[in-house]
């Protein structure tokens, strides 16, 4: 077996334009929701990402007909779906597989999904998803590592569900479960993420009756069935933000295209505080550091519209090379700090105290051999490689392919010197 290693030569600076792909975290729930539709649906411009492949594999195994066109529009037809089970290997590969629970329960009154368990960024239970299904009339049992959800009445019943904490996939799973349920479901303290809105837009296109997505109260009036339709997915705000942060950290300039700037408002404000000049147009953002070193800026991660936890690792590297001291308080996940140890190997002045990352910026870092532990940590280490003198070797880089489409091609076009190599794993 080969392992993939990324070599990044530094120092290098971002300069140029980049087209942003469609959002991973919008496409995954939308793909999962198609198991509810007994008609063909088309999702346009789906990005080539490992997580998308995992979700399509799962849907294929369940009996969904999946046809991928050359332009990456994907037709899905779940009319003849026959398997109501998401197996352990696929759920372990990708936590978001648990997003098929809500749609399956909604259509069939039954679903079996392997327990997602912990993951690289924290414990991440799904108790709030399951409590919501119970309120809608499902019983939940655990059997051989699987969650078995069943609605004896056959069809879920609408309910009032108040989430104790904002959960993105929890909101999405419950919103999907409510689509074919009998009567009205009200989800309170719902996640307001743009990806939740995009899922609601798609579901309404195929005949659902959802109001209030993007606010903290979502109302779903159950319908009997869904029909055909097609959808253009939202841009990937985390990919967009990653390129902006990379440009700011490297004192560069960038134009990101095919985005909705208002969705990035809080990040753009923080980048301006860090010293970036920012201009926006209808579907683009231009950032220019005018060769200046960024200023350190403290942030606290929050549910949308707050500063996203998905930018925390990338912001850590910006602060690690910025002028001044700053803190980042991680308020969403309990263990999303694996990059801190790796950045220390590169001579960053960074430490962790409880849930707070503290940095005192150094103008340059030193190349080292580091390990990518999760998706956003991989992006952080690539930016660190651009800032370091020498060649940084990033092992386990496959994580990056879960969420960044064509990252090497895009980075090379922006002036970054990097390449990937397959390295054989030593066998004993
Ligand atoms: N939580 C519970 N119980 C639940 C659900 C969540 O305790 O039943 C806790 C989690 O452990 C966490 C917090 O609530 O501490 C919030 O987690 P949330 O459920 O919102 O996260 P998620 O839905 O599992 C999605 C994204 C993540 C992103 C988070 C936060 C997808 C597929 N994943 O995860 O994306 O970080 O929301 O915005 O949409 C990524 O793209 O790299 C990524 C990890």
CSV table of C-alpha atoms and ligand atoms in Angstrom, one decimal:
chain,number,residue,atom,x,y,z
A,1,UNK,CA,0.0,0.0,0.0
A,2,UNK,CA,1.2,3.5,-0.8
A,3,UNK,CA,0.9,6.6,1.5
A,4,UNK,CA,0.5,10.0,0.0
A,5,UNK,CA,2.9,12.7,1.1
A,6,UNK,CA,2.8,16.4,0.2
A,7,UNK,CA,6.0,18.4,-0.2
A,8,UNK,CA,5.6,22.2,0.2
A,9,UNK,CA,8.5,24.5,-0.6
A,10,UNK,CA,8.7,27.8,1.2
A,11,UNK,CA,8.6,30.6,1.6
A,12,UNK,CA,6.0,31.3,-1.0
A,13,UNK,CA,3.3,33.8,-1.4
A,14,UNK,CA,-0.3,33.5,-2.8
A,15,UNK,CA,-1.0,35.7,-5.8
A,16,UNK,CA,-3.7,35.3,-8.4
A,17,UNK,CA,-7.3,34.1,-8.9
A,18,UNK,CA,-9.1,31.0,-7.8
A,19,UNK,CA,-12.5,29.5,-8.6
A,20,UNK,CA,-14.3,28.2,-5.5
A,21,UNK,CA,-16.0,24.8,-5.7
A,22,UNK,CA,-19.5,23.9,-4.4
A,23,UNK,CA,-19.9,23.2,-0.7
A,24,UNK,CA,-19.0,19.8,0.7
A,25,UNK,CA,-21.2,20.4,3.8
A,26,UNK,CA,-24.2,21.3,1.6
A,27,UNK,CA,-23.8,18.5,-0.9
A,28,UNK,CA,-23.5,15.7,1.7
A,29,UNK,CA,-26.9,16.3,3.3
A,30,UNK,CA,-28.5,17.0,-0.1
A,31,UNK,CA,-27.2,13.7,-1.5
A,32,UNK,CA,-28.4,11.9,1.7
A,33,UNK,CA,-31.9,13.5,1.3
A,34,UNK,CA,-32.3,12.0,-2.1
A,35,UNK,CA,-33.2,8.6,-0.6
A,36,UNK,CA,-36.6,10.1,0.2
A,37,UNK,CA,-37.4,10.9,-3.4
A,38,UNK,CA,-39.1,8.2,-5.5
A,39,UNK,CA,-38.1,10.1,-8.7
A,40,UNK,CA,-34.8,11.0,-10.4
A,41,UNK,CA,-33.2,14.2,-9.2
A,42,UNK,CA,-30.1,16.0,-10.5
A,43,UNK,CA,-27.5,17.8,-8.5
A,44,UNK,CA,-25.2,20.0,-10.6
A,45,UNK,CA,-21.5,20.7,-10.5
A,46,UNK,CA,-20.7,18.3,-7.7
A,47,UNK,CA,-17.1,18.6,-6.6
A,48,UNK,CA,-14.7,15.7,-6.9
A,49,UNK,CA,-14.1,15.1,-3.2
A,50,UNK,CA,-13.5,11.9,-1.2
A,51,UNK,CA,-16.4,12.6,1.1
A,52,UNK,CA,-18.7,12.9,-2.0
A,53,UNK,CA,-17.4,9.6,-3.3
A,54,UNK,CA,-18.0,7.9,0.1
A,55,UNK,CA,-21.6,9.2,0.2
A,56,UNK,CA,-22.3,8.1,-3.4
A,57,UNK,CA,-20.8,4.6,-2.6
A,58,UNK,CA,-23.2,4.4,0.4
A,59,UNK,CA,-26.2,5.4,-1.6
A,60,UNK,CA,-25.2,3.0,-4.4
A,61,UNK,CA,-25.0,0.1,-1.9
A,62,UNK,CA,-28.5,1.0,-0.6
A,63,UNK,CA,-29.8,0.7,-4.1
A,64,UNK,CA,-29.9,4.3,-5.4
A,65,UNK,CA,-29.2,4.5,-9.1
A,66,UNK,CA,-26.3,7.0,-9.4
A,67,UNK,CA,-25.3,8.4,-12.9
A,68,UNK,CA,-22.4,10.8,-13.1
A,69,UNK,CA,-22.1,13.0,-16.2
A,70,UNK,CA,-18.9,14.4,-17.6
A,71,UNK,CA,-19.8,17.9,-16.4
A,72,UNK,CA,-20.1,16.4,-12.8
A,73,UNK,CA,-23.9,16.7,-12.6
A,74,UNK,CA,-25.1,13.7,-10.8
A,75,UNK,CA,-28.5,12.0,-11.4
A,76,UNK,CA,-29.8,10.0,-8.4
A,77,UNK,CA,-32.9,7.8,-8.5
A,78,UNK,CA,-33.9,6.1,-5.2
A,79,UNK,CA,-37.1,4.7,-6.6
A,80,UNK,CA,-35.9,1.1,-6.1
A,81,UNK,CA,-33.9,1.6,-2.9
A,82,UNK,CA,-33.8,-1.8,-1.1
A,83,UNK,CA,-31.2,-1.7,1.7
A,84,UNK,CA,-32.0,0.3,4.8
A,85,UNK,CA,-28.6,0.0,6.4
A,86,UNK,CA,-25.4,2.2,6.4
A,87,UNK,CA,-22.5,-0.2,7.2
A,88,UNK,CA,-19.7,0.4,9.7
A,89,UNK,CA,-16.8,0.9,7.2
A,90,UNK,CA,-18.5,3.7,5.4
A,91,UNK,CA,-19.8,5.5,8.5
A,92,UNK,CA,-16.3,5.3,10.0
A,93,UNK,CA,-14.8,6.7,6.8
A,94,UNK,CA,-17.2,9.6,6.9
A,95,UNK,CA,-19.3,10.7,9.9
A,96,UNK,CA,-21.8,12.5,7.7
A,97,UNK,CA,-23.1,9.1,6.6
A,98,UNK,CA,-25.4,9.4,9.6
A,99,UNK,CA,-27.3,11.9,7.6
A,100,UNK,CA,-29.2,9.1,5.9
A,101,UNK,CA,-30.9,8.3,9.2
A,102,UNK,CA,-33.5,11.1,9.0
A,103,UNK,CA,-34.4,10.6,5.3
A,104,UNK,CA,-34.7,6.8,5.7
A,105,UNK,CA,-36.9,7.1,8.8
A,106,UNK,CA,-39.0,9.6,7.0
A,107,UNK,CA,-39.7,7.4,3.9
A,108,UNK,CA,-39.6,3.9,5.4
A,109,UNK,CA,-40.1,4.3,9.1
A,110,UNK,CA,-36.9,2.3,9.6
A,111,UNK,CA,-33.2,2.9,9.4
A,112,UNK,CA,-30.0,1.2,10.6
A,113,UNK,CA,-26.8,3.2,10.7
A,114,UNK,CA,-23.5,2.2,12.3
A,115,UNK,CA,-22.7,4.4,15.4
A,116,UNK,CA,-20.3,7.1,14.3
A,117,UNK,CA,-18.5,7.2,17.7
A,118,UNK,CA,-15.7,9.6,18.3
A,119,UNK,CA,-13.5,11.2,15.6
A,120,UNK,CA,-10.3,13.1,15.1
A,121,UNK,CA,-11.8,16.4,16.3
A,122,UNK,CA,-13.7,15.3,19.4
A,123,UNK,CA,-16.3,12.9,20.9
A,124,UNK,CA,-19.2,14.2,18.6
A,125,UNK,CA,-22.2,12.2,19.8
A,126,UNK,CA,-25.5,12.2,17.8
A,127,UNK,CA,-27.8,12.1,20.9
A,128,UNK,CA,-29.7,15.2,19.9
A,129,UNK,CA,-30.5,13.7,16.5
A,130,UNK,CA,-31.8,10.6,18.2
A,131,UNK,CA,-33.9,12.5,20.8
A,132,UNK,CA,-35.6,14.4,18.0
A,133,UNK,CA,-36.5,11.2,16.2
A,134,UNK,CA,-37.9,9.8,19.4
A,135,UNK,CA,-40.1,12.9,19.8
A,136,UNK,CA,-41.4,12.2,16.3
A,137,UNK,CA,-42.5,8.6,17.3
A,138,UNK,CA,-39.4,6.5,16.6
A,139,UNK,CA,-37.9,4.0,19.0
A,140,UNK,CA,-34.1,3.8,19.1
A,141,UNK,CA,-32.2,0.6,19.9
A,142,UNK,CA,-28.5,-0.2,19.7
A,143,UNK,CA,-27.6,-3.6,18.1
A,144,UNK,CA,-24.0,-4.8,17.3
A,145,UNK,CA,-22.7,-1.3,17.0
A,146,UNK,CA,-25.6,-0.1,15.0
A,147,UNK,CA,-28.4,2.5,15.8
A,148,UNK,CA,-31.7,0.9,14.8
A,149,UNK,CA,-34.4,3.5,14.5
A,150,UNK,CA,-38.0,2.3,13.9
A,151,UNK,CA,-41.3,4.0,13.7
A,152,UNK,CA,-44.0,1.3,14.5
A,153,UNK,CA,-46.8,3.5,13.2
A,154,UNK,CA,-45.0,3.5,9.8
A,155,UNK,CA,-45.0,7.3,9.4
A,156,UNK,CA,-43.3,9.7,11.8
A,157,UNK,CA,-45.5,12.4,13.5
A,158,UNK,CA,-44.6,16.1,13.5
A,159,UNK,CA,-43.4,17.4,16.9
A,160,UNK,CA,-42.0,20.4,18.6
A,161,UNK,CA,-38.2,19.8,19.1
A,162,UNK,CA,-36.0,22.2,21.0
A,163,UNK,CA,-32.3,21.5,20.5
A,164,UNK,CA,-30.2,21.9,23.7
A,165,UNK,CA,-27.2,23.1,21.6
A,166,UNK,CA,-26.9,24.2,18.1
A,167,UNK,CA,-26.1,21.2,15.9
A,168,UNK,CA,-25.7,21.5,12.1
A,169,UNK,CA,-26.1,17.9,11.0
A,170,UNK,CA,-28.6,17.4,13.9
A,171,UNK,CA,-30.8,20.2,12.5
A,172,UNK,CA,-30.4,18.7,8.9
A,173,UNK,CA,-31.3,15.2,10.0
A,174,UNK,CA,-34.4,16.3,11.9
A,175,UNK,CA,-35.5,18.7,9.1
A,176,UNK,CA,-35.2,15.8,6.6
A,177,UNK,CA,-37.1,13.4,9.0
A,178,UNK,CA,-39.9,15.9,9.1
A,179,UNK,CA,-40.4,16.2,5.4
A,180,UNK,CA,-42.6,13.1,4.9
A,181,UNK,CA,-43.9,13.0,8.5
A,182,UNK,CA,-47.5,13.6,9.4
A,183,UNK,CA,-48.3,17.1,10.4
A,184,UNK,CA,-46.1,20.0,11.5
A,185,UNK,CA,-42.6,19.8,13.0
A,186,UNK,CA,-41.0,22.9,14.7
A,187,UNK,CA,-37.3,22.8,15.3
A,188,UNK,CA,-36.2,25.4,17.8
A,189,UNK,CA,-32.6,26.6,18.4
A,190,UNK,CA,-31.9,25.3,14.9
A,191,UNK,CA,-28.5,25.8,13.2
A,192,UNK,CA,-28.5,28.9,10.9
A,193,UNK,CA,-25.6,27.7,8.7
A,194,UNK,CA,-26.0,28.6,4.9
A,195,UNK,CA,-25.7,24.8,4.2
A,196,UNK,CA,-29.0,24.2,6.2
A,197,UNK,CA,-30.7,26.9,4.0
A,198,UNK,CA,-29.3,25.2,0.9
A,199,UNK,CA,-30.7,21.8,1.9
A,200,UNK,CA,-34.1,23.4,2.6
A,201,UNK,CA,-34.0,25.1,-0.8
A,202,UNK,CA,-33.3,21.7,-2.5
A,203,UNK,CA,-36.0,19.9,-0.5
A,204,UNK,CA,-38.6,22.6,-1.3
A,205,UNK,CA,-37.6,22.4,-5.0
A,206,UNK,CA,-38.6,18.7,-4.9
A,207,UNK,CA,-41.9,19.4,-3.1
A,208,UNK,CA,-41.2,19.7,0.6
A,209,UNK,CA,-42.8,22.5,2.7
A,210,UNK,CA,-40.1,24.1,4.9
A,211,UNK,CA,-40.0,27.6,6.3
A,212,UNK,CA,-37.6,29.5,8.4
A,213,UNK,CA,-34.3,27.8,7.4
A,214,UNK,CA,-31.5,30.3,8.2
A,215,UNK,CA,-33.4,31.4,11.4
A,216,UNK,CA,-33.4,29.6,14.7
A,217,UNK,CA,-36.9,28.3,14.2
A,218,UNK,CA,-37.6,25.9,11.3
A,219,UNK,CA,-41.1,24.8,10.5
A,220,UNK,CA,-41.7,21.8,8.3
A,221,UNK,CA,-45.2,20.8,7.2
A,222,UNK,CA,-45.1,17.1,6.2
A,223,UNK,CA,-46.0,16.2,2.6
A,224,UNK,CA,-47.1,12.8,1.2
A,225,UNK,CA,-44.3,12.5,-1.4
A,226,UNK,CA,-41.5,14.3,-3.2
A,227,UNK,CA,-41.0,14.8,-7.0
A,228,UNK,CA,-38.2,15.3,-9.5
A,229,UNK,CA,-36.1,18.4,-9.6
A,230,UNK,CA,-32.6,19.7,-10.0
A,231,UNK,CA,-30.4,21.9,-7.8
A,232,UNK,CA,-27.3,24.1,-8.0
A,233,UNK,CA,-25.4,23.9,-4.7
A,234,UNK,CA,-24.0,26.8,-2.7
A,235,UNK,CA,-20.3,27.7,-2.9
A,236,UNK,CA,-17.9,26.2,-0.3
A,237,UNK,CA,-17.4,29.0,2.2
A,238,UNK,CA,-14.8,27.1,4.1
A,239,UNK,CA,-12.7,26.5,1.0
A,240,UNK,CA,-13.1,30.2,0.1
A,241,UNK,CA,-12.1,31.3,3.6
A,242,UNK,CA,-9.1,28.9,3.5
A,243,UNK,CA,-7.7,30.6,0.4
A,244,UNK,CA,-8.3,34.1,1.8
A,245,UNK,CA,-6.5,33.2,5.1
A,246,UNK,CA,-3.6,31.6,3.1
A,247,UNK,CA,-3.2,34.9,1.1
A,248,UNK,CA,-3.4,37.0,4.2
A,249,UNK,CA,-0.9,34.8,6.1
A,250,UNK,CA,1.6,34.9,3.2
A,251,UNK,CA,1.3,38.7,2.7
A,252,UNK,CA,-0.2,38.0,-0.7
A,253,UNK,CA,-3.2,38.9,-2.8
A,254,UNK,CA,-6.1,36.8,-4.2
A,255,UNK,CA,-9.4,37.1,-6.0
A,256,UNK,CA,-11.8,34.3,-5.1
A,257,UNK,CA,-14.6,33.8,-7.6
A,258,UNK,CA,-18.1,32.2,-7.6
A,259,UNK,CA,-18.8,33.2,-4.0
A,260,UNK,CA,-21.5,35.2,-2.2
A,261,UNK,CA,-19.5,37.7,-0.2
A,262,UNK,CA,-22.2,38.3,2.5
A,263,UNK,CA,-21.9,34.7,3.6
A,264,UNK,CA,-18.3,35.4,4.5
A,265,UNK,CA,-19.0,38.6,6.4
A,266,UNK,CA,-17.5,37.7,9.8
A,267,UNK,CA,-14.3,36.2,8.3
A,268,UNK,CA,-13.9,39.3,6.1
A,269,UNK,CA,-14.2,41.6,9.1
A,270,UNK,CA,-11.5,39.6,11.0
A,271,UNK,CA,-9.2,39.7,7.9
A,272,UNK,CA,-9.6,43.5,7.7
A,273,UNK,CA,-8.6,43.6,11.4
A,274,UNK,CA,-5.6,41.6,10.5
A,275,UNK,CA,-4.6,44.3,8.0
A,276,UNK,CA,-6.1,43.1,4.7
A,277,UNK,CA,-7.5,45.4,2.1
A,278,UNK,CA,-10.8,43.8,0.9
A,279,UNK,CA,-13.0,44.6,-2.0
A,280,UNK,CA,-16.2,42.7,-2.9
A,281,UNK,CA,-18.3,42.3,-6.0
A,282,UNK,CA,-21.5,40.4,-6.7
A,283,UNK,CA,-19.7,37.1,-6.8
A,284,UNK,CA,-16.1,37.7,-5.9
A,285,UNK,CA,-13.8,38.9,-3.1
A,286,UNK,CA,-10.5,40.6,-3.6
A,287,UNK,CA,-8.0,40.5,-0.8
A,288,UNK,CA,-4.6,42.3,-0.8
A,289,UNK,CA,-2.1,42.5,2.0
A,290,UNK,CA,0.2,44.9,0.1
A,291,UNK,CA,3.2,42.8,1.2
A,292,UNK,CA,2.5,43.6,4.8
A,293,UNK,CA,2.7,41.2,7.7
A,294,UNK,CA,-0.7,40.4,9.2
A,295,UNK,CA,-1.6,41.6,12.7
A,296,UNK,CA,-2.6,39.0,15.2
A,297,UNK,CA,-6.3,38.9,15.9
A,298,UNK,CA,-8.1,37.0,18.7
A,299,UNK,CA,-11.3,35.0,17.8
A,300,UNK,CA,-13.8,32.7,19.4
A,301,UNK,CA,-15.5,30.0,17.3
A,302,UNK,CA,-19.3,30.1,17.3
A,303,UNK,CA,-22.2,28.7,15.3
A,304,UNK,CA,-23.0,30.6,12.1
A,305,UNK,CA,-23.0,33.6,11.7
A,306,UNK,CA,-20.1,33.6,14.2
A,307,UNK,CA,-16.5,32.8,13.4
A,308,UNK,CA,-16.5,29.1,12.1
A,309,UNK,CA,-14.7,26.3,13.9
A,310,UNK,CA,-13.8,25.2,10.4
A,311,UNK,CA,-11.4,28.2,10.1
A,312,UNK,CA,-9.8,27.7,13.5
A,313,UNK,CA,-6.8,25.7,12.4
A,314,UNK,CA,-6.1,28.1,9.4
A,315,UNK,CA,-6.5,31.1,11.7
A,316,UNK,CA,-4.0,29.5,14.1
A,317,UNK,CA,-1.3,29.6,11.5
A,318,UNK,CA,-2.1,33.2,10.5
A,319,UNK,CA,-1.7,34.2,14.1
A,320,UNK,CA,1.4,32.2,14.5
A,321,UNK,CA,3.2,34.4,11.8
A,322,UNK,CA,1.3,37.6,12.6
A,323,UNK,CA,2.6,40.6,14.5
A,324,UNK,CA,1.6,40.3,18.1
A,325,UNK,CA,-0.1,38.0,20.6
A,326,UNK,CA,-3.6,36.5,20.2
A,327,UNK,CA,-5.9,33.8,21.5
A,328,UNK,CA,-8.4,31.5,19.7
A,329,UNK,CA,-11.1,30.0,21.9
A,330,UNK,CA,-12.6,26.8,20.4
A,331,UNK,CA,-16.2,26.7,21.6
A,332,UNK,CA,-17.6,24.0,19.3
A,333,UNK,CA,-15.4,20.9,19.5
A,334,UNK,CA,-13.6,19.4,22.5
A,335,UNK,CA,-10.4,18.2,20.7
A,336,UNK,CA,-9.8,20.2,17.5
A,337,UNK,CA,-6.2,21.1,18.4
A,338,UNK,CA,-4.1,18.4,16.8
A,339,UNK,CA,-2.4,21.0,14.5
A,340,UNK,CA,-1.0,22.8,17.5
A,341,UNK,CA,1.6,20.0,18.1
A,342,UNK,CA,2.5,20.0,14.5
A,343,UNK,CA,3.0,23.8,14.3
A,344,UNK,CA,5.3,23.6,17.3
A,345,UNK,CA,7.6,21.3,15.2
A,346,UNK,CA,7.8,24.1,12.7
A,347,UNK,CA,9.0,26.5,15.5
A,348,UNK,CA,5.7,28.3,15.9
A,349,UNK,CA,5.3,30.0,19.3
A,350,UNK,CA,2.0,28.4,20.0
A,351,UNK,CA,0.5,26.7,23.1
A,352,UNK,CA,-2.8,25.3,24.3
A,353,UNK,CA,-4.5,26.1,27.5
A,354,UNK,CA,-7.8,24.3,28.0
A,355,UNK,CA,-9.8,25.2,24.9
A,356,UNK,CA,-7.7,28.2,24.1
A,357,UNK,CA,-4.9,28.4,21.6
A,358,UNK,CA,-2.3,31.1,22.4
A,359,UNK,CA,0.2,32.5,20.0
A,360,UNK,CA,3.0,35.0,19.9
A,361,UNK,CA,3.7,35.5,16.2
A,362,UNK,CA,7.1,34.8,14.6
A,363,UNK,CA,7.7,36.3,11.1
A,364,UNK,CA,8.9,32.9,9.7
A,365,UNK,CA,8.7,29.3,10.5
A,366,UNK,CA,11.0,26.3,9.9
A,367,UNK,CA,10.2,23.4,7.5
A,368,UNK,CA,9.6,20.1,9.3
A,369,UNK,CA,8.0,16.7,8.8
A,370,UNK,CA,4.4,16.9,10.1
A,371,UNK,CA,1.2,14.8,10.2
A,372,UNK,CA,-2.1,15.9,8.8
A,373,UNK,CA,-4.6,14.7,11.4
A,374,UNK,CA,-7.9,15.9,9.9
A,375,UNK,CA,-9.3,17.9,7.0
A,376,UNK,CA,-8.8,21.5,8.3
A,377,UNK,CA,-5.5,20.7,10.1
A,378,UNK,CA,-4.2,19.6,6.6
A,379,UNK,CA,-5.1,23.0,5.2
A,380,UNK,CA,-3.4,24.7,8.1
A,381,UNK,CA,-0.2,22.7,7.6
A,382,UNK,CA,-0.1,23.5,3.8
A,383,UNK,CA,-0.3,27.2,4.7
A,384,UNK,CA,2.4,26.6,7.3
A,385,UNK,CA,4.6,25.0,4.6
A,386,UNK,CA,4.2,28.1,2.5
A,387,UNK,CA,5.5,30.2,5.4
A,388,UNK,CA,8.4,28.0,6.4
A,389,UNK,CA,12.0,28.2,5.0
A,390,UNK,CA,12.8,24.8,3.4
A,391,UNK,CA,10.6,21.9,2.3
A,392,UNK,CA,7.8,20.9,4.6
A,393,UNK,CA,6.8,17.2,4.4
A,394,UNK,CA,3.1,16.6,5.2
A,395,UNK,CA,2.2,13.0,5.8
A,396,UNK,CA,-1.4,11.5,5.8
A,397,UNK,CA,-2.3,14.3,3.4
A,398,UNK,CA,-5.3,12.2,2.1
A,399,UNK,CA,-7.5,14.0,4.6
A,400,UNK,CA,-7.3,17.1,2.5
A,401,UNK,CA,-9.0,15.4,-0.4
A,402,UNK,CA,-12.1,14.9,1.7
A,403,UNK,CA,-12.9,18.6,1.4
A,404,UNK,CA,-10.6,20.6,-1.0
A,405,UNK,CA,-11.2,20.0,-4.7
A,406,UNK,CA,-8.1,20.0,-6.9
A,407,UNK,CA,-6.1,21.7,-4.1
A,408,UNK,CA,-2.7,21.2,-5.7
A,409,UNK,CA,-3.8,22.5,-9.1
A,410,UNK,CA,-5.4,25.5,-7.5
A,411,UNK,CA,-2.4,26.2,-5.2
A,412,UNK,CA,0.2,25.8,-8.0
A,413,UNK,CA,-1.8,28.3,-10.1
A,414,UNK,CA,-1.6,30.7,-7.2
A,415,UNK,CA,2.2,30.5,-7.1
A,416,UNK,CA,2.7,27.9,-4.4
A,417,UNK,CA,5.5,25.4,-5.0
A,418,UNK,CA,4.1,22.0,-3.9
A,419,UNK,CA,3.7,18.5,-5.2
A,420,UNK,CA,2.4,15.1,-4.0
A,421,UNK,CA,4.2,11.8,-4.0
A,422,UNK,CA,3.2,8.2,-3.3
A,423,UNK,CA,5.5,6.7,-0.8
A,424,UNK,CA,5.5,2.9,-0.2
A,425,UNK,CA,4.7,1.9,3.4
A,426,UNK,CA,7.5,-0.3,4.9
A,427,UNK,CA,6.3,-3.8,5.6
A,428,UNK,CA,7.9,-5.8,8.4
B,1,LIG,N1,-23.2,17.5,19.5
B,1,LIG,C1,-23.7,16.8,20.5
B,1,LIG,N2,-24.8,15.9,20.3
B,1,LIG,C2,-25.4,15.9,19.1
B,1,LIG,C3,-24.9,16.6,18.0
B,1,LIG,C4,-23.8,17.5,18.3
B,1,LIG,O1,-23.2,16.8,21.7
B,1,LIG,O2,-26.3,15.1,18.9
B,1,LIG,C5,-22.1,18.5,19.8
B,1,LIG,C6,-20.8,18.1,19.0
B,1,LIG,O3,-20.1,17.1,19.6
B,1,LIG,C7,-20.1,19.4,18.9
B,1,LIG,C8,-21.3,20.4,18.8
B,1,LIG,O4,-22.5,19.7,19.3
B,1,LIG,O5,-19.4,19.7,20.1
B,1,LIG,C9,-21.6,21.0,17.4
B,1,LIG,O6,-21.5,19.9,16.5
B,1,LIG,P1,-22.4,19.9,15.2
B,1,LIG,O7,-23.4,18.8,15.3
B,1,LIG,O8,-22.9,21.2,14.8
B,1,LIG,O9,-21.3,19.4,14.1
B,1,LIG,P2,-21.6,18.4,12.9
B,1,LIG,O10,-23.0,18.7,12.4
B,1,LIG,O11,-21.2,17.1,13.3
B,1,LIG,C10,-20.9,20.0,11.0
B,1,LIG,C11,-19.9,20.0,9.8
B,1,LIG,C12,-18.5,20.2,10.4
B,1,LIG,C13,-18.5,21.5,11.2
B,1,LIG,C14,-19.6,21.6,12.3
B,1,LIG,C15,-19.7,22.9,13.0
B,1,LIG,C16,-20.9,18.6,8.2
B,1,LIG,C17,-20.9,17.4,7.4
B,1,LIG,N3,-20.0,18.8,9.1
B,1,LIG,O12,-20.6,18.9,11.8
B,1,LIG,O13,-17.6,20.3,9.3
B,1,LIG,O14,-17.2,21.7,11.8
B,1,LIG,O15,-20.9,21.3,11.7
B,1,LIG,O16,-20.0,23.9,12.1
B,1,LIG,O17,-21.7,19.5,7.9
B,1,LIG,C18,-15.5,20.0,8.3
B,1,LIG,O18,-16.1,20.3,7.2
B,1,LIG,O19,-14.3,20.0,8.4
B,1,LIG,C19,-16.3,19.8,9.5
B,1,LIG,C20,-15.9,19.1,10.5
